Amino acid sequence: MIVTANEETIAQAARILRRGGLVAFPTETVYGLGADATNGQAVARIFEAKGRPRFNPLIAHVADLAAARDLADFGDAALALATKFWPGPLTLVLPLRPGARTRISELVTAGLDTLAVRVPAHPIARRLLAAAGVPIAAPSANISGRVSPTSARHVEEDLGPAVDMILDGGPAQTGLESTILALSPVPALLRPGGQPREEIEALLGFRLQDYRETGVRAPGQLASHYAPRATLRLNAKSAGPGELLLGFGPRAPEGALNLSRSGELREAAANLFAYLRALDAQGPAQIAVMPIPEAGLGEAINDRLRRASAPR
Ligand code: TXA
Ligand code: MG
């Protein structure tokens, strides 16, 4: 059931969470499917609703840095990153504190000795976290492997009655999931996302390695993900027979859906998942996507497109 987020529905959503229910809520990145991270049965319902493999751990969302430090060990680099980029689209993978091991459900960490934590910036997510008073485990609120939701309607389409309440806070502004950064045992970029790599590297003072170069575990980074029903063809100039075009920039044909006519990556990121869903709903065999530059948010956009086009 979709409800407009306000004082009353947020309080109601917090009660649902504390009783072990599932609440979908807006974050600045994408909509999340939330459960009380300390309640194993509630977290199990997330995996059932999404059809998500159990080896794939979840992000714990917390209200502020103090709450995050209750759960995970922050070194100097993590502290500097959190201070600069939180609240916002950055997830830190850090050693789970011994004291938190008994509090956080093992399903959240998938048995790893690390925890992914983030403080979301969206005001509704923040009010929900404050009202619930518990860390909220939340993956993106879509069927596992499919396109992430950037509106309450997307959540309803994918998960419908499996969710006890969908808090509607309008379209997600960033439109791409958070950047995931591991700091232990060595710094590694697990997933490019809404917080561009360049700004993180500027703060850290060194270039971030991809997790593939480091051996850091990234159980969720499956080759095929974010996939619409149609197959995808990347770096297309135009649409061929049986294809619909997803355009980018001023050179795209007039009639095509365009991620950003002016070529702005921020606008393209915000539109990406909704446009993929809209084109897919027309039932084409294939979606042809024009090239997107690899810098800034472009890295995360291209990561999602590559995985949406990977063999399934
Ligand atoms: O923007 C976001 O991050 C959204 C919103 C709702 O916050 N959430 C999200 O969650 O994208 P999800 O579950 O779709 O993606 C989280 C990723 C998964 O690929 C998972 O494998 C990874 O984070 N992850 C979680 N805990 C981890 C850990 N301890 N070590 C390595 N990867 C982890
Ligand atoms: Mg996801």
Tab-separated table of C-alpha atoms and ligand atoms in Angstrom:
chain	number	residue	atom	x	y	z
A	1	MET	CA	0.000	0.000	0.000
A	2	ILE	CA	1.428	3.395	-1.040
A	3	VAL	CA	0.982	6.233	1.452
A	4	THR	CA	2.224	9.801	1.236
A	5	ALA	CA	5.027	10.296	3.733
A	6	ASN	CA	4.065	12.673	6.553
A	7	GLU	CA	4.427	12.893	10.342
A	8	GLU	CA	1.673	10.355	10.935
A	9	THR	CA	2.591	7.784	8.263
A	10	ILE	CA	6.276	7.929	9.219
A	11	ALA	CA	5.333	7.182	12.863
A	12	GLN	CA	3.147	4.325	11.625
A	13	ALA	CA	5.996	3.018	9.454
A	14	ALA	CA	8.342	3.071	12.463
A	15	ARG	CA	5.817	0.982	14.440
A	16	ILE	CA	5.589	-1.518	11.563
A	17	LEU	CA	9.396	-1.815	11.538
A	18	ARG	CA	9.606	-2.319	15.292
A	19	ARG	CA	6.987	-5.086	15.050
A	20	GLY	CA	9.058	-6.927	12.410
A	21	GLY	CA	7.307	-5.648	9.277
A	22	LEU	CA	8.659	-4.407	5.948
A	23	VAL	CA	8.554	-0.740	4.942
A	24	ALA	CA	9.711	0.636	1.604
A	25	PHE	CA	10.995	4.191	1.914
A	26	PRO	CA	12.672	6.843	-0.228
A	27	THR	CA	16.369	7.561	0.033
A	28	GLU	CA	18.274	10.083	-2.073
A	29	THR	CA	19.683	7.193	-4.147
A	30	VAL	CA	16.846	4.709	-4.750
A	31	TYR	CA	13.908	3.378	-2.727
A	32	GLY	CA	14.902	0.880	-0.019
A	33	LEU	CA	13.061	-2.140	1.355
A	34	GLY	CA	13.555	-1.787	5.088
A	35	ALA	CA	13.418	-4.105	8.069
A	36	ASP	CA	14.733	-3.879	11.638
A	37	ALA	CA	18.356	-5.028	11.233
A	38	THR	CA	18.322	-6.526	14.732
A	39	ASN	CA	15.341	-8.799	13.985
A	40	GLY	CA	16.360	-11.906	12.025
A	41	GLN	CA	12.813	-12.887	11.100
A	42	ALA	CA	12.070	-9.424	9.753
A	43	VAL	CA	15.310	-9.410	7.729
A	44	ALA	CA	14.465	-12.862	6.356
A	45	ARG	CA	11.281	-11.371	4.904
A	46	ILE	CA	13.389	-8.972	2.813
A	47	PHE	CA	15.137	-11.923	1.147
A	48	GLU	CA	11.801	-13.665	0.516
A	49	ALA	CA	10.113	-10.565	-0.920
A	50	LYS	CA	12.989	-9.824	-3.328
A	51	GLY	CA	13.937	-13.404	-4.178
A	52	ARG	CA	17.443	-12.402	-3.066
A	53	PRO	CA	20.178	-15.020	-2.526
A	54	ARG	CA	21.044	-15.373	1.163
A	55	PHE	CA	24.791	-15.023	0.593
A	56	ASN	CA	24.248	-11.399	-0.431
A	57	PRO	CA	24.575	-9.098	2.609
A	58	LEU	CA	22.571	-5.917	3.251
A	59	ILE	CA	23.406	-2.304	4.078
A	60	ALA	CA	22.540	-1.144	7.608
A	61	HIS	CA	21.092	2.367	7.489
A	62	VAL	CA	21.583	4.470	10.601
A	63	ALA	CA	20.629	7.977	11.719
A	64	ASP	CA	24.113	9.403	12.244
A	65	LEU	CA	27.825	8.719	12.636
A	66	ALA	CA	27.444	7.980	16.364
A	67	ALA	CA	24.948	5.206	15.603
A	68	ALA	CA	27.284	3.838	12.914
A	69	ARG	CA	30.198	3.776	15.370
A	70	ASP	CA	28.121	1.625	17.731
A	71	LEU	CA	28.066	-1.041	15.020
A	72	ALA	CA	31.376	-0.832	13.170
A	73	ASP	CA	35.020	0.066	13.781
A	74	PHE	CA	36.011	3.318	12.124
A	75	GLY	CA	39.680	3.917	11.338
A	76	ASP	CA	40.998	7.384	10.515
A	77	ALA	CA	40.181	7.144	6.808
A	78	ALA	CA	36.617	5.936	7.473
A	79	LEU	CA	36.102	8.727	9.966
A	80	ALA	CA	37.325	11.351	7.524
A	81	LEU	CA	35.072	9.976	4.767
A	82	ALA	CA	32.003	9.792	6.993
A	83	THR	CA	32.572	13.300	8.311
A	84	LYS	CA	32.842	14.685	4.786
A	85	PHE	CA	30.227	12.676	2.868
A	86	TRP	CA	27.539	11.700	5.397
A	87	PRO	CA	24.645	12.009	5.222
A	88	GLY	CA	24.840	10.988	1.587
A	89	PRO	CA	25.230	8.299	-1.076
A	90	LEU	CA	28.334	6.580	0.349
A	91	THR	CA	28.310	3.140	2.015
A	92	LEU	CA	31.322	2.085	4.078
A	93	VAL	CA	32.197	-1.587	4.607
A	94	LEU	CA	33.951	-1.791	7.980
A	95	PRO	CA	34.826	-4.397	10.602
A	96	LEU	CA	31.733	-5.353	12.587
A	97	ARG	CA	32.210	-4.471	16.251
A	98	PRO	CA	32.202	-7.477	18.575
A	99	GLY	CA	29.394	-5.904	20.591
A	100	ALA	CA	27.266	-5.486	17.470
A	101	ARG	CA	27.683	-9.092	16.374
A	102	THR	CA	24.930	-10.226	18.732
A	103	ARG	CA	22.653	-7.284	17.873
A	104	ILE	CA	22.762	-7.254	14.075
A	105	SER	CA	21.122	-10.263	12.428
A	106	GLU	CA	23.594	-12.614	10.706
A	107	LEU	CA	21.426	-12.350	7.608
A	108	VAL	CA	22.428	-8.693	7.309
A	109	THR	CA	26.155	-9.490	7.144
A	110	ALA	CA	25.665	-12.895	5.458
A	111	GLY	CA	28.056	-14.209	8.100
A	112	LEU	CA	30.931	-11.868	7.068
A	113	ASP	CA	32.941	-10.098	9.766
A	114	THR	CA	32.271	-6.750	8.101
A	115	LEU	CA	29.192	-4.524	8.024
A	116	ALA	CA	28.083	-2.154	5.279
A	117	VAL	CA	26.754	1.062	6.872
A	118	ARG	CA	25.377	4.296	5.552
A	119	VAL	CA	23.627	7.446	6.763
A	120	PRO	CA	21.129	8.421	4.067
A	121	ALA	CA	20.504	12.092	3.303
A	122	HIS	CA	16.814	11.934	2.378
A	123	PRO	CA	14.754	13.771	5.010
A	124	ILE	CA	12.066	11.052	5.066
A	125	ALA	CA	14.649	8.298	5.541
A	126	ARG	CA	16.217	10.320	8.339
A	127	ARG	CA	12.892	10.896	10.084
A	128	LEU	CA	12.056	7.201	9.753
A	129	LEU	CA	15.409	6.182	11.265
A	130	ALA	CA	14.919	8.584	14.148
A	131	ALA	CA	11.390	7.324	14.811
A	132	ALA	CA	12.284	3.632	14.513
A	133	GLY	CA	15.296	3.902	16.842
A	134	VAL	CA	16.909	0.793	15.316
A	135	PRO	CA	19.302	0.309	12.406
A	136	ILE	CA	17.318	-0.407	9.250
A	137	ALA	CA	18.605	-3.087	6.880
A	138	ALA	CA	17.558	-2.085	3.374
A	139	PRO	CA	18.445	-3.281	-0.096
A	140	SER	CA	16.985	-1.555	-3.117
A	141	ALA	CA	13.227	-2.295	-3.183
A	142	ASN	CA	13.139	-4.257	-6.464
A	143	ILE	CA	12.959	-7.918	-7.428
A	144	SER	CA	16.497	-9.300	-7.139
A	145	GLY	CA	18.524	-8.808	-10.326
A	146	ARG	CA	16.107	-6.298	-11.863
A	147	VAL	CA	16.063	-2.529	-12.308
A	148	SER	CA	16.195	-0.536	-9.038
A	149	PRO	CA	13.170	1.601	-8.024
A	150	THR	CA	13.304	5.382	-8.078
A	151	SER	CA	9.618	5.912	-7.238
A	152	ALA	CA	6.982	4.431	-4.933
A	153	ARG	CA	5.120	3.185	-8.017
A	154	HIS	CA	8.170	1.133	-9.107
A	155	VAL	CA	8.216	-0.544	-5.678
A	156	GLU	CA	4.514	-1.324	-5.897
A	157	GLU	CA	4.973	-2.844	-9.380
A	158	ASP	CA	7.803	-5.129	-8.243
A	159	LEU	CA	6.900	-6.094	-4.704
A	160	GLY	CA	3.244	-5.074	-4.177
A	161	PRO	CA	1.607	-6.935	-1.283
A	162	ALA	CA	4.904	-8.343	0.061
A	163	VAL	CA	5.544	-4.882	1.593
A	164	ASP	CA	3.504	-3.708	4.597
A	165	MET	CA	3.812	-0.027	3.702
A	166	ILE	CA	5.368	2.020	0.885
A	167	LEU	CA	6.225	5.564	1.971
A	168	ASP	CA	5.954	7.853	-1.036
A	169	GLY	CA	8.446	10.719	-1.005
A	170	GLY	CA	8.468	11.505	-4.718
A	171	PRO	CA	11.196	10.540	-7.182
A	172	ALA	CA	14.662	9.661	-5.803
A	173	GLN	CA	16.970	12.578	-6.641
A	174	THR	CA	20.256	10.782	-7.316
A	175	GLY	CA	18.717	7.794	-9.049
A	176	LEU	CA	21.739	5.500	-8.605
A	177	GLU	CA	22.618	3.403	-5.568
A	178	SER	CA	25.257	4.510	-3.114
A	179	THR	CA	28.966	4.120	-3.817
A	180	ILE	CA	30.268	1.182	-1.764
A	181	LEU	CA	33.756	1.459	-0.358
A	182	ALA	CA	35.538	-1.204	1.686
A	183	LEU	CA	38.262	0.001	4.035
A	184	SER	CA	39.194	-3.374	5.435
A	185	PRO	CA	41.442	-5.249	4.898
A	186	VAL	CA	42.491	-2.699	2.219
A	187	PRO	CA	40.600	0.188	0.586
A	188	ALA	CA	38.630	-0.994	-2.438
A	189	LEU	CA	35.784	0.354	-4.523
A	190	LEU	CA	33.115	-2.372	-4.433
A	191	ARG	CA	30.466	-0.498	-6.414
A	192	PRO	CA	30.614	2.888	-8.130
A	193	GLY	CA	27.533	4.935	-7.250
A	194	GLY	CA	26.041	8.274	-6.325
A	195	GLN	CA	29.199	9.557	-4.634
A	196	PRO	CA	31.712	10.030	-7.475
A	197	ARG	CA	35.071	8.258	-7.084
A	198	GLU	CA	37.098	11.396	-7.842
A	199	GLU	CA	35.836	13.221	-4.715
A	200	ILE	CA	36.617	10.210	-2.514
A	201	GLU	CA	40.115	9.899	-3.977
A	202	ALA	CA	40.727	13.619	-3.468
A	203	LEU	CA	39.987	13.201	0.243
A	204	LEU	CA	41.970	9.967	0.671
A	205	GLY	CA	44.903	11.201	-1.366
A	206	PHE	CA	45.313	8.025	-3.408
A	207	ARG	CA	43.670	6.219	-6.298
A	208	LEU	CA	41.037	3.666	-5.320
A	209	GLN	CA	41.534	0.136	-6.533
A	210	ASP	CA	38.671	-1.867	-7.902
A	211	TYR	CA	37.783	-4.809	-5.629
A	212	ARG	CA	38.782	-7.206	-8.419
A	213	GLU	CA	42.380	-6.005	-8.009
A	214	THR	CA	42.393	-6.439	-4.227
A	215	GLY	CA	40.744	-9.719	-3.308
A	216	VAL	CA	38.264	-7.888	-1.034
A	217	ARG	CA	34.992	-9.821	-1.025
A	218	ALA	CA	32.087	-8.293	-2.907
A	219	PRO	CA	29.409	-10.976	-2.861
A	220	GLY	CA	26.729	-8.778	-4.442
A	221	GLN	CA	28.622	-7.618	-7.517
A	222	LEU	CA	27.170	-10.230	-9.860
A	223	ALA	CA	27.819	-9.771	-13.545
A	224	SER	CA	24.137	-9.673	-14.484
A	225	HIS	CA	22.037	-7.190	-12.521
A	226	TYR	CA	19.756	-4.174	-12.991
A	227	ALA	CA	18.287	-6.039	-15.960
A	228	PRO	CA	15.083	-5.077	-17.769
A	229	ARG	CA	13.211	-7.809	-19.702
A	230	ALA	CA	14.616	-6.548	-22.987
A	231	THR	CA	18.284	-7.155	-23.744
A	232	LEU	CA	20.565	-4.123	-23.966
A	233	ARG	CA	22.979	-2.990	-26.662
A	234	LEU	CA	25.470	-0.356	-25.473
A	235	ASN	CA	27.317	2.439	-27.317
A	236	ALA	CA	24.622	2.555	-29.992
A	237	LYS	CA	24.359	5.443	-32.464
A	238	SER	CA	20.753	4.715	-33.360
A	239	ALA	CA	18.055	2.066	-32.962
A	240	GLY	CA	18.028	-0.936	-35.289
A	241	PRO	CA	15.008	-3.120	-36.158
A	242	GLY	CA	13.153	-4.333	-33.054
A	243	GLU	CA	15.042	-1.864	-30.866
A	244	LEU	CA	14.036	1.202	-28.881
A	245	LEU	CA	16.662	3.905	-28.350
A	246	LEU	CA	17.712	5.353	-25.008
A	247	GLY	CA	19.420	8.585	-25.966
A	248	PHE	CA	21.992	10.782	-24.268
A	249	GLY	CA	23.094	14.259	-25.218
A	250	PRO	CA	22.213	16.773	-27.947
A	251	ARG	CA	22.972	14.385	-30.843
A	252	ALA	CA	20.220	11.918	-29.982
A	253	PRO	CA	17.308	11.736	-32.450
A	254	GLU	CA	14.351	14.009	-31.569
A	255	GLY	CA	11.798	11.295	-30.849
A	256	ALA	CA	13.982	9.155	-28.564
A	257	LEU	CA	13.701	9.133	-24.787
A	258	ASN	CA	16.782	11.127	-23.716
A	259	LEU	CA	18.588	10.650	-20.385
A	260	SER	CA	19.816	14.229	-20.675
A	261	ARG	CA	19.505	16.320	-23.809
A	262	SER	CA	22.126	18.740	-22.480
A	263	GLY	CA	24.451	15.830	-21.669
A	264	GLU	CA	24.421	16.319	-17.878
A	265	LEU	CA	25.389	13.199	-15.952
A	266	ARG	CA	23.449	14.184	-12.839
A	267	GLU	CA	20.251	14.425	-14.850
A	268	ALA	CA	21.032	11.177	-16.684
A	269	ALA	CA	21.590	9.311	-13.411
A	270	ALA	CA	18.284	10.531	-12.004
A	271	ASN	CA	16.436	9.373	-15.144
A	272	LEU	CA	18.257	6.090	-15.830
A	273	PHE	CA	16.175	3.481	-14.001
A	274	ALA	CA	12.787	5.111	-14.691
A	275	TYR	CA	13.575	5.359	-18.425
A	276	LEU	CA	14.779	1.753	-18.592
A	277	ARG	CA	11.506	0.686	-16.987
A	278	ALA	CA	9.460	2.904	-19.316
A	279	LEU	CA	11.124	1.532	-22.464
A	280	ASP	CA	10.897	-2.035	-21.175
A	281	ALA	CA	7.146	-1.599	-20.604
A	282	GLN	CA	6.741	-1.105	-24.363
A	283	GLY	CA	7.996	-4.676	-24.823
A	284	PRO	CA	10.918	-4.256	-27.272
A	285	ALA	CA	13.280	-7.174	-27.940
A	286	GLN	CA	16.248	-4.893	-27.291
A	287	ILE	CA	17.052	-1.440	-25.934
A	288	ALA	CA	19.906	0.394	-27.685
A	289	VAL	CA	21.727	2.856	-25.411
A	290	MET	CA	23.865	5.745	-26.617
A	291	PRO	CA	27.378	6.136	-25.121
A	292	ILE	CA	27.790	7.856	-21.738
A	293	PRO	CA	31.131	9.427	-20.717
A	294	GLU	CA	32.968	7.444	-18.014
A	295	ALA	CA	33.835	10.357	-15.651
A	296	GLY	CA	32.053	11.325	-12.399
A	297	LEU	CA	28.591	9.778	-12.126
A	298	GLY	CA	29.187	8.308	-15.593
A	299	GLU	CA	31.228	5.501	-14.031
A	300	ALA	CA	28.223	4.331	-12.002
A	301	ILE	CA	25.789	4.817	-14.914
A	302	ASN	CA	28.017	2.699	-17.180
A	303	ASP	CA	28.469	0.067	-14.441
A	304	ARG	CA	24.669	-0.358	-14.245
A	305	LEU	CA	24.330	-0.426	-18.043
A	306	ARG	CA	27.118	-2.987	-18.478
A	307	ARG	CA	25.567	-5.266	-15.901
A	308	ALA	CA	22.083	-4.787	-17.357
A	309	SER	CA	23.528	-5.912	-20.706
A	310	ALA	CA	25.523	-8.880	-19.327
A	311	PRO	CA	24.522	-12.436	-20.331
A	312	ARG	CA	21.818	-13.694	-17.939
B	1	TXA	O1	21.838	3.351	-2.356
B	1	TXA	C1	21.848	2.252	-1.819
B	1	TXA	O2	22.890	1.718	-1.415
B	1	TXA	C2	20.514	1.522	-1.675
B	1	TXA	C3	19.640	2.330	-0.716
B	1	TXA	C4	18.352	1.666	-0.383
B	1	TXA	O3	20.365	2.614	0.450
B	1	TXA	N1	20.694	0.189	-1.218
B	1	TXA	C5	21.244	-0.771	-2.007
B	1	TXA	O4	21.284	-2.025	-1.424
B	1	TXA	O5	21.639	-0.563	-3.128
B	1	TXA	P1	21.559	-3.346	-2.256
B	1	TXA	O6	21.325	-4.461	-1.303
B	1	TXA	O7	20.763	-3.342	-3.494
B	1	TXA	O8	23.084	-3.270	-2.529
B	1	TXA	C6	24.003	-3.363	-1.458
B	1	TXA	C7	25.262	-4.019	-1.885
B	1	TXA	C8	25.093	-5.481	-2.265
B	1	TXA	O9	25.719	-5.679	-3.507
B	1	TXA	C9	25.842	-6.226	-1.173
B	1	TXA	O10	26.478	-7.372	-1.652
B	1	TXA	C10	26.844	-5.198	-0.704
B	1	TXA	O11	26.159	-3.998	-0.759
B	1	TXA	N2	27.284	-5.457	0.678
B	1	TXA	C11	26.552	-5.370	1.802
B	1	TXA	N3	27.282	-5.713	2.880
B	1	TXA	C12	28.513	-6.019	2.431
B	1	TXA	C13	29.724	-6.437	3.056
B	1	TXA	N4	29.794	-6.634	4.376
B	1	TXA	N5	30.803	-6.662	2.271
B	1	TXA	C14	30.730	-6.457	0.934
B	1	TXA	N6	29.609	-6.052	0.280
B	1	TXA	C15	28.517	-5.847	1.021
B	2	MG	MG	20.024	-3.643	-5.394
